[in-house]
Short mmCIF file of C-alpha atoms and ligand atoms in Angstrom, two decimals:
data_model
loop_
_atom_site.label_atom_id
_atom_site.label_comp_id
_atom_site.label_asym_id
_atom_site.label_seq_id
_atom_site.Cartn_x
_atom_site.Cartn_y
_atom_site.Cartn_z
CA MET A 270 73.13 19.51 100.75
CA SER A 271 74.69 21.30 97.77
CA ASN A 272 72.71 24.32 96.75
CA ASP A 273 71.21 22.45 93.85
CA ARG A 274 68.45 25.00 93.26
CA ASN A 275 70.80 27.99 93.54
CA LEU A 276 68.67 29.40 96.34
CA GLU A 277 69.93 32.80 97.46
CA VAL A 278 71.33 32.93 101.03
CA LYS A 279 69.19 35.72 102.46
CA ARG A 280 69.89 35.45 106.20
CA GLU A 281 72.13 33.97 108.85
CA VAL A 282 71.04 30.73 110.53
CA PRO A 283 68.45 31.97 113.07
CA GLY A 284 68.54 31.20 116.80
CA GLU A 285 70.91 31.93 119.67
CA TYR A 286 73.01 30.15 122.29
CA GLY A 287 72.47 32.50 125.24
CA ALA A 288 75.11 33.53 127.77
CA PRO A 289 78.14 31.26 128.22
CA ILE A 290 77.29 28.20 130.37
CA LEU A 291 73.93 29.68 131.42
CA GLY A 292 72.53 29.42 127.89
CA ALA A 293 73.53 25.76 127.67
CA VAL A 294 72.08 24.98 131.12
CA LEU A 295 68.77 26.70 130.33
CA ASP A 296 68.46 24.89 126.98
CA ARG A 297 69.27 21.58 128.68
CA LEU A 298 66.54 22.11 131.28
CA ASP A 299 64.10 23.09 128.55
CA ARG A 300 65.01 20.03 126.46
CA PHE A 301 64.41 17.64 129.38
CA TYR A 302 61.55 19.29 131.25
CA GLY A 303 59.95 21.76 128.86
CA LYS A 304 57.52 21.09 126.01
CA ASN A 305 57.94 21.19 122.23
CA PHE A 306 61.65 22.06 122.52
CA PHE A 307 62.23 21.94 118.75
CA GLU A 308 58.75 22.84 117.48
CA LYS A 309 58.52 26.12 119.40
CA ARG A 310 61.94 27.28 118.15
CA ARG A 311 61.08 26.23 114.58
CA ASP A 312 57.89 28.27 114.75
CA GLU A 313 59.53 31.27 116.48
CA TYR A 314 62.36 31.47 113.93
CA GLY A 315 60.22 30.46 110.96
CA SER A 316 62.90 27.95 110.03
CA THR A 317 63.54 24.20 110.25
CA VAL A 318 67.24 25.01 110.70
CA PHE A 319 68.33 27.02 113.72
CA ARG A 320 70.98 27.46 116.41
CA VAL A 321 70.43 25.88 119.84
CA ASN A 322 72.35 24.17 122.65
CA MET A 323 71.92 20.40 122.99
CA PRO A 324 72.48 18.47 126.24
CA PRO A 325 74.65 17.92 128.12
CA GLY A 326 76.93 20.97 127.70
CA PRO A 327 79.27 23.01 129.94
CA PRO A 328 80.62 23.49 132.49
CA PHE A 329 81.63 19.82 132.83
CA PHE A 330 80.92 18.68 129.26
CA PRO A 331 82.24 20.16 126.02
CA ASP A 332 80.68 22.97 124.02
CA SER A 333 77.13 22.03 123.10
CA LYS A 334 76.34 24.62 120.44
CA VAL A 335 74.67 22.98 117.44
CA ILE A 336 72.73 23.89 114.32
CA ALA A 337 69.53 21.82 114.43
CA LEU A 338 68.12 20.25 111.24
CA LEU A 339 64.44 19.35 111.27
CA ASP A 340 63.46 18.74 107.65
CA GLN A 341 63.98 16.10 104.98
CA LYS A 342 65.98 18.46 102.74
CA SER A 343 68.64 19.55 105.25
CA PHE A 344 68.94 16.39 107.42
CA PRO A 345 70.67 14.22 104.74
CA VAL A 346 73.73 16.49 104.92
CA LEU A 347 74.60 14.31 107.93
CA PHE A 348 75.15 11.43 105.47
CA ASP A 349 77.41 13.54 103.20
CA LEU A 350 80.97 12.84 104.36
CA THR A 351 82.37 15.41 101.92
CA LYS A 352 80.68 18.01 104.12
CA VAL A 353 80.62 16.55 107.64
CA SER A 354 82.86 14.43 109.84
CA LYS A 355 81.29 11.73 112.02
CA LYS A 356 84.38 11.41 114.21
CA ASP A 357 83.50 11.31 117.94
CA VAL A 358 79.86 12.32 117.44
CA PHE A 359 78.17 8.95 118.09
CA THR A 360 76.75 10.13 121.42
CA GLY A 361 76.62 13.79 120.49
CA THR A 362 78.76 16.72 121.65
CA TYR A 363 80.64 14.62 124.21
CA VAL A 364 82.47 11.28 124.12
CA PRO A 365 82.21 8.79 127.01
CA SER A 366 85.47 7.59 128.55
CA THR A 367 87.17 4.74 126.67
CA GLY A 368 87.18 3.04 130.05
CA PHE A 369 83.73 1.76 129.10
CA THR A 370 85.24 0.04 126.06
CA GLY A 371 88.46 -1.49 127.31
CA GLY A 372 90.50 1.62 126.55
CA TYR A 373 89.64 1.57 122.83
CA ARG A 374 87.81 4.05 120.61
CA VAL A 375 85.32 1.52 119.23
CA LEU A 376 83.99 1.67 115.69
CA PRO A 377 80.95 3.96 116.08
CA TYR A 378 83.21 6.76 117.37
CA LEU A 379 85.63 6.56 114.42
CA GLY A 380 85.39 8.96 111.52
CA GLN A 381 84.99 7.21 108.18
CA GLU A 382 88.32 8.76 107.17
CA GLU A 383 90.22 6.98 110.00
CA PRO A 384 92.14 3.88 108.79
CA LYS A 385 90.65 1.60 111.46
CA HIS A 386 87.10 2.48 110.41
CA ALA A 387 87.21 0.24 107.33
CA GLN A 388 88.91 -2.60 109.21
CA LEU A 389 86.41 -2.60 112.08
CA LYS A 390 83.32 -2.03 109.91
CA SER A 391 84.33 -4.95 107.69
CA TYR A 392 84.79 -7.03 110.84
CA CYS A 393 81.34 -6.02 112.11
CA MET A 394 79.74 -6.94 108.79
CA ASP A 395 81.57 -10.29 108.80
CA ILE A 396 80.14 -11.10 112.24
CA LEU A 397 76.65 -10.64 110.80
CA SER A 398 77.23 -12.40 107.49
CA SER A 399 79.16 -15.35 108.96
CA ASN A 400 76.08 -16.27 110.99
CA HIS A 401 73.56 -15.70 108.18
CA ASP A 402 72.12 -19.23 108.39
CA ARG A 403 71.76 -19.19 112.17
CA TRP A 404 70.01 -15.89 112.98
CA ILE A 405 66.50 -17.07 112.11
CA PRO A 406 66.50 -20.53 113.76
CA GLU A 407 68.22 -19.18 116.89
CA LEU A 408 65.80 -16.25 117.10
CA ARG A 409 62.80 -18.57 116.74
CA ALA A 410 64.16 -20.91 119.41
CA ALA A 411 64.81 -17.98 121.74
CA ALA A 412 61.31 -16.63 121.10
CA ALA A 413 59.74 -20.03 121.81
CA ALA A 414 61.53 -20.15 125.15
CA GLY A 415 60.39 -16.59 125.78
CA TYR A 416 56.77 -17.41 125.04
CA ALA A 417 56.89 -20.32 127.49
CA GLU A 418 58.26 -18.04 130.19
CA TRP A 419 55.76 -15.37 129.29
CA ASP A 420 52.80 -17.79 129.41
CA ALA A 421 54.01 -19.16 132.75
CA GLU A 422 54.43 -15.65 134.14
CA ARG A 423 50.97 -14.62 133.00
CA ASN A 424 49.45 -17.54 134.86
CA LYS A 425 50.65 -15.94 138.06
CA PRO A 426 48.18 -13.65 139.89
CA LYS A 427 50.07 -10.53 138.80
CA LYS A 428 49.17 -10.04 135.15
CA SER A 429 51.49 -7.16 134.47
CA GLY A 430 54.38 -8.97 132.84
CA GLY A 431 55.90 -6.94 130.06
CA LEU A 432 57.15 -8.17 126.73
CA LEU A 433 60.17 -10.44 126.99
CA GLY A 434 61.95 -8.79 124.07
CA GLY A 435 65.12 -8.17 126.01
CA ILE A 436 65.66 -11.73 127.16
CA ILE A 437 64.78 -13.06 123.70
CA ALA A 438 67.34 -10.68 122.15
CA LEU A 439 70.07 -11.52 124.67
CA ARG A 440 69.42 -15.24 124.25
CA PHE A 441 69.51 -15.36 120.44
CA LEU A 442 72.41 -12.91 120.07
CA THR A 443 74.78 -14.72 122.43
CA LYS A 444 73.71 -18.21 121.32
CA THR A 445 74.39 -17.28 117.68
CA VAL A 446 77.57 -15.22 117.98
CA LEU A 447 79.18 -16.93 121.00
CA ASP A 448 77.58 -20.39 120.72
CA LYS A 449 76.54 -19.92 124.36
CA ASP A 450 73.22 -18.62 125.72
CA ALA A 451 74.20 -15.88 128.17
CA THR A 452 70.82 -16.08 129.93
CA GLU A 453 71.58 -19.61 131.15
CA GLY A 454 72.32 -19.30 134.83
CA ASN A 455 72.16 -15.52 134.41
CA ALA A 456 75.72 -15.49 133.14
CA LEU A 457 74.75 -12.13 131.68
CA THR A 458 71.54 -10.26 132.39
CA GLU A 459 69.58 -7.46 130.72
CA THR A 460 70.09 -5.41 133.88
CA GLY A 461 73.84 -5.93 133.85
CA ILE A 462 74.15 -4.87 130.22
CA LYS A 463 71.93 -1.83 130.78
CA LEU A 464 74.00 -0.87 133.84
CA TRP A 465 77.04 -0.74 131.55
CA THR A 466 75.23 1.00 128.68
CA ALA A 467 73.33 3.62 130.67
CA PRO A 468 76.23 5.74 132.05
CA GLN A 469 77.59 6.15 128.52
CA ILE A 470 74.40 7.83 127.31
CA ALA A 471 72.87 9.12 130.56
CA PRO A 472 74.01 12.71 129.82
CA VAL A 473 71.70 12.84 126.78
CA LEU A 474 68.84 10.71 128.08
CA ASN A 475 65.74 11.71 129.96
CA ALA A 476 65.39 8.80 132.38
CA GLY A 477 62.05 10.19 133.57
CA LEU A 478 63.41 10.96 137.05
CA PRO A 479 62.74 14.29 138.82
CA ALA A 480 65.13 17.07 137.79
CA VAL A 481 66.46 17.35 141.35
CA ILE A 482 67.78 13.78 140.96
CA GLN A 483 68.77 13.42 137.34
CA GLU A 484 70.34 16.85 136.82
CA PRO A 485 73.11 16.48 139.42
CA LEU A 486 73.50 12.71 139.01
CA LEU A 487 73.13 12.18 135.26
CA HIS A 488 73.30 15.41 133.25
CA THR A 489 75.92 17.62 134.90
CA ALA A 490 79.12 15.58 134.76
CA PRO A 491 80.26 12.27 133.22
CA ILE A 492 79.47 9.17 135.30
CA PRO A 493 82.80 7.52 136.09
CA PHE A 494 83.31 4.08 134.50
CA ILE A 495 84.57 2.72 137.85
CA ILE A 496 80.96 2.58 139.07
CA VAL A 497 80.06 -0.09 136.50
CA ALA A 498 83.52 -1.65 136.04
CA PRO A 499 82.47 -4.92 137.77
CA GLU A 500 79.51 -5.26 135.37
CA TYR A 501 81.74 -4.69 132.36
CA GLN A 502 84.34 -7.14 133.61
CA LYS A 503 81.56 -9.75 133.87
CA ILE A 504 80.65 -9.11 130.23
CA VAL A 505 84.30 -9.20 129.17
CA ARG A 506 84.86 -12.50 130.96
CA PHE A 507 81.84 -14.08 129.26
CA PHE A 508 82.83 -12.84 125.78
CA LYS A 509 86.46 -13.84 126.32
CA ALA A 510 85.43 -17.35 127.43
CA ASN A 511 83.03 -17.90 124.53
CA GLY A 512 84.12 -15.52 121.80
CA GLU A 513 87.06 -17.28 120.19
CA ARG A 514 85.23 -17.95 116.88
CA ALA A 515 83.83 -14.43 116.73
CA VAL A 516 87.14 -12.76 117.60
CA SER A 517 88.99 -14.89 115.06
CA LEU A 518 86.92 -13.19 112.31
CA ALA A 519 88.93 -10.03 113.05
CA VAL A 520 92.28 -11.58 112.12
CA PRO A 521 91.88 -11.12 108.31
CA HIS A 522 91.15 -7.45 108.99
CA GLY A 523 94.39 -6.95 110.88
CA ILE A 524 92.67 -6.14 114.16
CA ASP A 525 94.35 -6.94 117.47
CA PRO A 526 92.34 -9.68 119.30
CA ASP A 527 91.85 -7.58 122.44
CA GLU A 528 90.59 -4.61 120.41
CA ALA A 529 88.35 -6.98 118.44
CA LEU A 530 86.94 -8.37 121.69
CA HIS A 531 85.90 -4.95 123.02
CA ASN A 532 84.42 -3.96 119.67
CA LEU A 533 82.52 -7.27 119.56
CA ILE A 534 81.07 -6.56 123.00
CA PHE A 535 79.99 -3.10 121.86
CA PHE A 536 78.44 -4.42 118.62
CA ILE A 537 76.38 -7.04 120.47
CA CYS A 538 75.58 -5.42 123.82
CA PHE A 539 75.32 -1.72 122.92
CA ASN A 540 74.56 -1.52 119.22
CA THR A 541 72.35 -4.59 118.77
CA PHE A 542 70.87 -5.36 122.19
CA GLY A 543 70.51 -1.64 122.91
CA GLY A 544 68.80 -0.92 119.62
CA LEU A 545 66.48 -3.92 119.57
CA THR A 546 65.29 -3.28 123.14
CA ILE A 547 64.10 0.11 121.95
CA LEU A 548 62.62 -0.99 118.64
CA TRP A 549 60.77 -4.17 119.61
CA PRO A 550 58.66 -2.69 122.45
CA ALA A 551 57.84 0.30 120.20
CA LEU A 552 56.66 -2.03 117.41
CA PHE A 553 54.38 -4.03 119.70
CA LYS A 554 53.05 -0.89 121.35
CA HIS A 555 52.15 0.86 118.09
CA VAL A 556 50.36 -2.26 116.85
CA SER A 557 48.59 -2.67 120.19
CA ASP A 558 47.37 0.96 120.15
CA PHE A 559 46.24 0.91 116.50
CA ASN A 560 42.44 0.85 116.22
CA GLU A 561 41.44 2.03 112.73
CA PHE A 562 40.99 -1.51 111.47
CA ASP A 563 41.78 -4.95 112.96
CA LEU A 564 45.47 -4.78 112.18
CA GLN A 565 46.35 -7.79 114.30
CA ALA A 566 43.78 -9.93 112.48
CA GLU A 567 45.16 -8.83 109.11
CA LEU A 568 48.74 -9.45 110.26
CA ARG A 569 48.07 -12.94 111.63
CA GLU A 570 46.13 -13.92 108.50
CA GLU A 571 48.92 -12.59 106.27
CA VAL A 572 51.61 -14.43 108.27
CA ARG A 573 49.76 -17.73 108.43
CA ARG A 574 48.87 -17.59 104.73
CA ALA A 575 52.50 -16.83 103.75
CA VAL A 576 53.95 -19.58 105.95
CA GLY A 577 51.25 -22.11 105.11
CA GLY A 578 52.60 -25.55 105.83
CA GLY A 579 56.14 -24.45 105.26
CA GLY A 580 58.72 -22.79 107.45
CA LEU A 581 59.13 -19.21 108.54
CA ASP A 582 62.16 -18.02 106.59
CA ALA A 583 63.31 -15.01 104.60
CA ALA A 584 61.37 -16.29 101.56
CA ALA A 585 58.12 -16.52 103.51
CA LEU A 586 58.62 -12.92 104.63
CA GLY A 587 58.21 -11.93 100.99
CA GLY A 588 54.54 -12.84 101.29
CA MET A 589 54.02 -10.45 104.21
CA PRO A 590 53.87 -6.92 102.72
CA LEU A 591 51.66 -5.57 105.50
CA LEU A 592 53.99 -6.84 108.21
CA GLN A 593 57.01 -5.35 106.43
CA SER A 594 55.23 -2.01 105.95
CA THR A 595 54.21 -1.98 109.63
CA VAL A 596 57.83 -2.44 110.73
CA TYR A 597 58.98 0.38 108.44
CA GLU A 598 56.18 2.65 109.72
CA VAL A 599 57.41 2.15 113.30
CA LEU A 600 60.97 2.94 112.19
CA ARG A 601 59.62 6.11 110.52
CA ILE A 602 57.31 7.47 113.21
CA GLU A 603 59.50 6.45 116.17
CA PRO A 604 63.13 6.14 115.03
CA PRO A 605 64.84 4.22 117.88
CA VAL A 606 67.67 6.75 118.03
CA GLN A 607 66.36 10.29 117.70
CA SER A 608 69.65 12.16 117.44
CA GLN A 609 72.38 12.20 114.81
CA TYR A 610 75.32 14.60 114.70
CA GLY A 611 78.00 15.68 112.21
CA ARG A 612 80.68 18.36 112.35
CA ALA A 613 81.07 20.57 109.25
CA LYS A 614 84.43 19.87 107.54
CA VAL A 615 84.20 22.78 105.09
CA ASP A 616 82.18 25.95 104.56
CA PHE A 617 79.10 25.10 102.52
CA VAL A 618 75.56 26.18 101.71
CA LEU A 619 72.82 24.13 103.37
CA GLU A 620 69.29 24.03 101.94
CA THR A 621 65.94 23.52 103.57
CA HIS A 622 62.77 23.11 101.49
CA VAL A 623 62.44 26.90 101.24
CA GLU A 624 65.76 28.65 101.88
CA ALA A 625 69.55 28.34 102.09
CA PHE A 626 72.07 29.06 104.83
CA LYS A 627 75.85 29.42 105.05
CA ILE A 628 77.46 26.82 107.31
CA LYS A 629 81.02 27.33 108.52
CA ALA A 630 83.63 24.61 108.91
CA GLY A 631 83.76 23.45 112.54
CA GLU A 632 80.09 24.02 113.32
CA MET A 633 78.26 21.03 114.81
CA LEU A 634 75.13 19.94 112.95
CA TYR A 635 72.40 18.06 114.79
CA GLY A 636 69.44 16.23 113.26
CA TYR A 637 66.33 15.55 115.34
CA GLN A 638 64.95 12.59 113.42
CA PRO A 639 61.39 12.33 114.79
CA LEU A 640 60.50 15.66 113.14
CA VAL A 641 62.44 14.86 109.98
CA THR A 642 60.59 11.57 109.43
CA ARG A 643 57.31 13.42 110.04
CA ASP A 644 58.09 16.11 107.46
CA PRO A 645 54.69 17.02 105.87
CA VAL A 646 56.42 17.88 102.58
CA VAL A 647 57.22 14.17 102.17
CA PHE A 648 54.73 12.18 104.25
CA GLU A 649 50.94 12.50 104.11
CA GLU A 650 49.34 12.68 107.56
CA PRO A 651 52.85 12.41 109.04
CA GLU A 652 51.67 12.27 112.67
CA LYS A 653 49.44 9.29 111.95
CA PHE A 654 50.60 5.67 112.36
CA LYS A 655 49.62 4.15 108.99
CA PRO A 656 50.65 0.44 108.81
CA ARG A 657 49.98 0.29 105.05
CA ARG A 658 52.08 3.43 104.28
CA PHE A 659 55.03 1.51 102.82
CA MET A 660 53.06 -1.02 100.76
CA GLY A 661 53.05 -1.01 96.96
CA GLU A 662 55.20 1.00 94.55
CA GLU A 663 54.56 4.38 96.19
CA GLY A 664 55.33 2.84 99.56
CA GLN A 665 58.61 1.43 98.34
CA ARG A 666 59.54 4.86 96.94
CA LEU A 667 58.95 6.47 100.31
CA LEU A 668 61.59 4.22 101.91
CA GLU A 669 64.31 6.60 100.71
CA HIS A 670 62.96 9.04 103.32
CA VAL A 671 63.26 6.62 106.26
CA PHE A 672 66.53 7.44 108.05
CA TRP A 673 66.63 5.32 111.27
CA SER A 674 69.99 3.73 110.33
CA ASN A 675 71.79 7.03 109.66
CA GLY A 676 71.15 6.72 105.98
CA PRO A 677 68.20 6.17 103.64
CA GLU A 678 66.44 2.80 104.01
CA THR A 679 67.26 2.36 100.31
CA GLY A 680 71.00 2.88 101.04
CA SER A 681 73.75 0.35 101.66
CA PRO A 682 76.04 0.44 104.71
CA SER A 683 79.69 0.24 103.64
CA VAL A 684 83.20 1.16 104.68
CA ASP A 685 82.70 4.35 102.67
CA ASN A 686 79.87 5.67 104.83
CA LYS A 687 78.68 5.76 108.46
CA GLN A 688 75.36 4.01 107.86
CA CYS A 689 74.55 1.34 110.43
CA PRO A 690 75.98 -2.03 109.36
CA GLY A 691 73.11 -3.69 111.19
CA LYS A 692 70.48 -2.03 108.98
CA ASN A 693 69.31 -5.07 107.02
CA PHE A 694 69.85 -7.46 109.94
CA VAL A 695 67.60 -5.37 112.19
CA VAL A 696 64.73 -5.26 109.70
CA LEU A 697 65.08 -9.01 108.99
CA VAL A 698 65.08 -10.20 112.61
CA THR A 699 62.29 -7.79 113.56
CA ARG A 700 60.09 -9.11 110.75
CA ILE A 701 60.92 -12.70 111.76
CA LEU A 702 60.14 -12.11 115.44
CA PHE A 703 56.85 -10.38 114.65
CA ALA A 704 55.78 -13.07 112.19
CA ASP A 705 56.78 -15.80 114.64
CA PHE A 706 54.70 -14.08 117.33
CA PHE A 707 51.56 -14.32 115.14
CA LEU A 708 52.21 -18.00 114.52
CA HIS A 709 51.87 -18.52 118.28
CA TYR A 710 49.34 -15.87 119.33
CA ASP A 711 46.11 -14.45 117.93
CA SER A 712 46.20 -11.06 119.61
CA PHE A 713 47.64 -8.99 122.44
CA LYS A 714 47.10 -5.71 124.27
CA LEU A 715 49.73 -3.60 126.02
CA GLY A 716 49.26 -1.02 128.75
CA ASP A 717 51.10 2.29 128.96
CA VAL A 718 54.82 2.57 129.47
CA SER A 719 55.98 1.92 133.00
CA ILE A 720 59.51 3.36 132.55
CA SER A 721 61.17 5.67 130.09
CA GLY A 722 64.79 5.95 128.98
CA THR A 723 66.33 3.98 126.16
CA SER A 724 63.86 1.10 126.29
CA SER A 725 60.38 0.76 127.70
CA VAL A 726 58.43 -1.97 129.44
CA TYR A 727 54.79 -2.06 128.42
CA PRO A 728 52.66 -4.24 130.73
CA CYS A 729 50.87 -6.94 128.76
CA THR A 730 47.20 -6.67 129.71
CA GLU A 731 45.82 -9.22 127.25
CA LEU A 732 47.29 -12.18 125.36
CA LYS A 733 45.35 -14.70 123.35
CA LYS A 734 47.14 -17.86 122.27
CA ARG A 735 46.51 -19.18 118.77
CA ALA A 736 43.14 -20.86 118.62
C1 LIG B 897 67.44 -1.39 116.26
C2 LIG B 897 68.75 -1.54 116.24
C3 LIG B 897 69.70 -0.48 115.79
C4 LIG B 897 69.54 0.88 115.69
C5 LIG B 897 68.32 1.72 116.02
C6 LIG B 897 70.80 1.40 115.17
C7 LIG B 897 71.00 2.72 114.84
C8 LIG B 897 72.22 3.24 114.42
C9 LIG B 897 72.47 4.63 114.13
C10 LIG B 897 71.44 5.75 114.19
C11 LIG B 897 73.77 4.74 113.79
C12 LIG B 897 74.52 6.00 113.42
C13 LIG B 897 75.05 6.66 114.66
C14 LIG B 897 75.78 7.95 114.30
O1 LIG B 897 75.11 8.94 113.99
O2 LIG B 897 77.02 7.93 114.26
C15 LIG B 897 74.35 3.43 113.90
C16 LIG B 897 75.68 3.15 113.65
C17 LIG B 897 76.26 1.93 113.90
N1 LIG B 897 75.61 0.77 114.24
FE1 LIG B 897 73.64 0.55 114.51
N2 LIG B 897 71.68 0.38 114.99
C18 LIG B 897 71.06 -0.78 115.34
C19 LIG B 897 71.58 -2.07 115.27
C20 LIG B 897 72.90 -2.34 115.02
C21 LIG B 897 73.45 -3.67 114.87
C22 LIG B 897 72.63 -4.94 114.84
C23 LIG B 897 74.80 -3.52 114.71
C24 LIG B 897 75.89 -4.56 114.52
C25 LIG B 897 75.81 -5.81 114.79
C26 LIG B 897 75.08 -2.11 114.74
C27 LIG B 897 76.32 -1.55 114.65
C28 LIG B 897 76.55 -0.21 114.38
C29 LIG B 897 77.87 0.34 114.13
C30 LIG B 897 79.17 -0.43 114.19
C31 LIG B 897 77.69 1.67 113.82
C32 LIG B 897 78.76 2.67 113.39
C33 LIG B 897 78.86 2.56 111.87
C34 LIG B 897 80.12 3.20 111.28
O3 LIG B 897 80.98 3.61 112.07
O4 LIG B 897 80.24 3.25 110.03
N3 LIG B 897 73.92 -1.41 114.94
N4 LIG B 897 73.39 2.54 114.28
C1 LIG B 898 71.09 2.47 123.61
C2 LIG B 898 71.63 2.10 122.28
C3 LIG B 898 70.65 2.37 121.18
C4 LIG B 898 70.87 2.06 119.89
C5 LIG B 898 72.15 1.46 119.49
C6 LIG B 898 72.53 1.81 118.06
C7 LIG B 898 72.68 3.27 117.80
C8 LIG B 898 73.18 4.14 118.63
C9 LIG B 898 73.35 5.54 118.20
C10 LIG B 898 73.77 6.50 119.01
C11 LIG B 898 74.05 6.24 120.48
C12 LIG B 898 73.35 7.24 121.37
C13 LIG B 898 72.04 6.68 121.81
C14 LIG B 898 71.48 7.53 122.91
C15 LIG B 898 70.02 7.80 122.74
C16 LIG B 898 69.71 9.15 123.33
C17 LIG B 898 68.37 9.69 122.98
C18 LIG B 898 68.20 9.79 121.50
O1 LIG B 898 68.77 10.68 120.87
O2 LIG B 898 67.49 8.93 120.98
O3 LIG B 898 73.77 1.18 117.79
O4 LIG B 898 73.97 0.95 116.46
#
């Protein structure tokens, strides 16, 4: 941020990187197996901005030195493309092989200043807008099929079935964009897509496995694409066979059809499916765990009153302020993607709430969002899940401090920034799914997470159909 209060720079950015290689390894082990990795350093240095190594790091990954940003004042510098570059920082201090993406550097890895960024971001936004009248009916149809499967599964002796968010997402995304439901005949499966996604982000993920397994296998060196090549080829074949309409949208943007195809796969299978299978379980889990008042009763009454005898559409959503606020509160307290990076393009002065630091061109900045969106300077009782937090005028004002999409919730993704082009789509479909759920069910209860990693499966321990 520009030094808009003319704060005096009184000290260097605190923190240290330790000995070459060893410092990075020790920080990586602490990040994955220690406690309060960021909080303890913040408290030790007396600063929400400090130097640290982020996973994965040397010797087999690039330099992992970063300057961490943990407050609402400093974090938005990551959105300021006059100060930082977002080129090749999508997954952090390393870039997965382009083997995973057909040999192309797909859109999320491009800096906004690269010519192809505007072409591919416009293409991505056209994919979403060209299907604007199909997302809701296809999502509701996919959810209905999911409920039927879920009800059937729950009638079996084993009552541990998790939410079916993944299969609902895969069904509605492929049916809408490719006019073909990929779950039919298991043409594509959640597992197959996750097998392709996982190696790309495994170096920065804690899969919950013992260190003796995940350190050598996942965090020390890149996982070669060849291991999942057959899975990716299956995805490519399906998108190639059914993606003619979607790929043709790239022509006006001057994008080669093969490059468009691999970007399309990334947009749908990594960006959208990957993101929704983190967000949707988190939403249901937070609502299931909430016990200050009967939130589910208030949500179902709000939804049913707003829909009345009509249909569930974007207009009806306008009558569901509690549901909308609940979705935003999940995006605040548990941003689906915790980490955002940006490399300083110029020397500049960075401010926190209380002091200023000199940043040098070339230094890597890293924002840890879960602490930023719990900043006590901005949010009252930041650690508390408050479903009503974003209701009313004050609630709407707070949205500028919700950063899950790599920009303020009040911002607009465009070719001039790196904010997620799926921002509004994600909030819309999540509100629709949640409202649709309460048109079919009265209440639900989820158990604790059975796996960790990018998405979680919460066993459903109670489910009451609509009376
Ligand atoms: C819950 C779902 C989603 C989450 C949590 C999410 C989150 C994000 C985040 C944090 C970034 C910035 C990454 C960075 O720092 O560089 C991003 C960028 C991006 N997202 Fe999403 N996203 C979601 C859904 C989507 C959807 C639905 C699409 C498209 C259909 C999409 C396409 C992209 C693209 C193309 C970029 C790069 C933007 C650019 O290069 O300007 N994402 N997303
Ligand atoms: C698994 C894909 C999740 C969301 C897709 C979304 C945004 C992705 C942004 C960065 C990719 C790196 C994700 C790895 C997560 C590692 C742990 C963490 O920092 O949360 O696409 O738009």
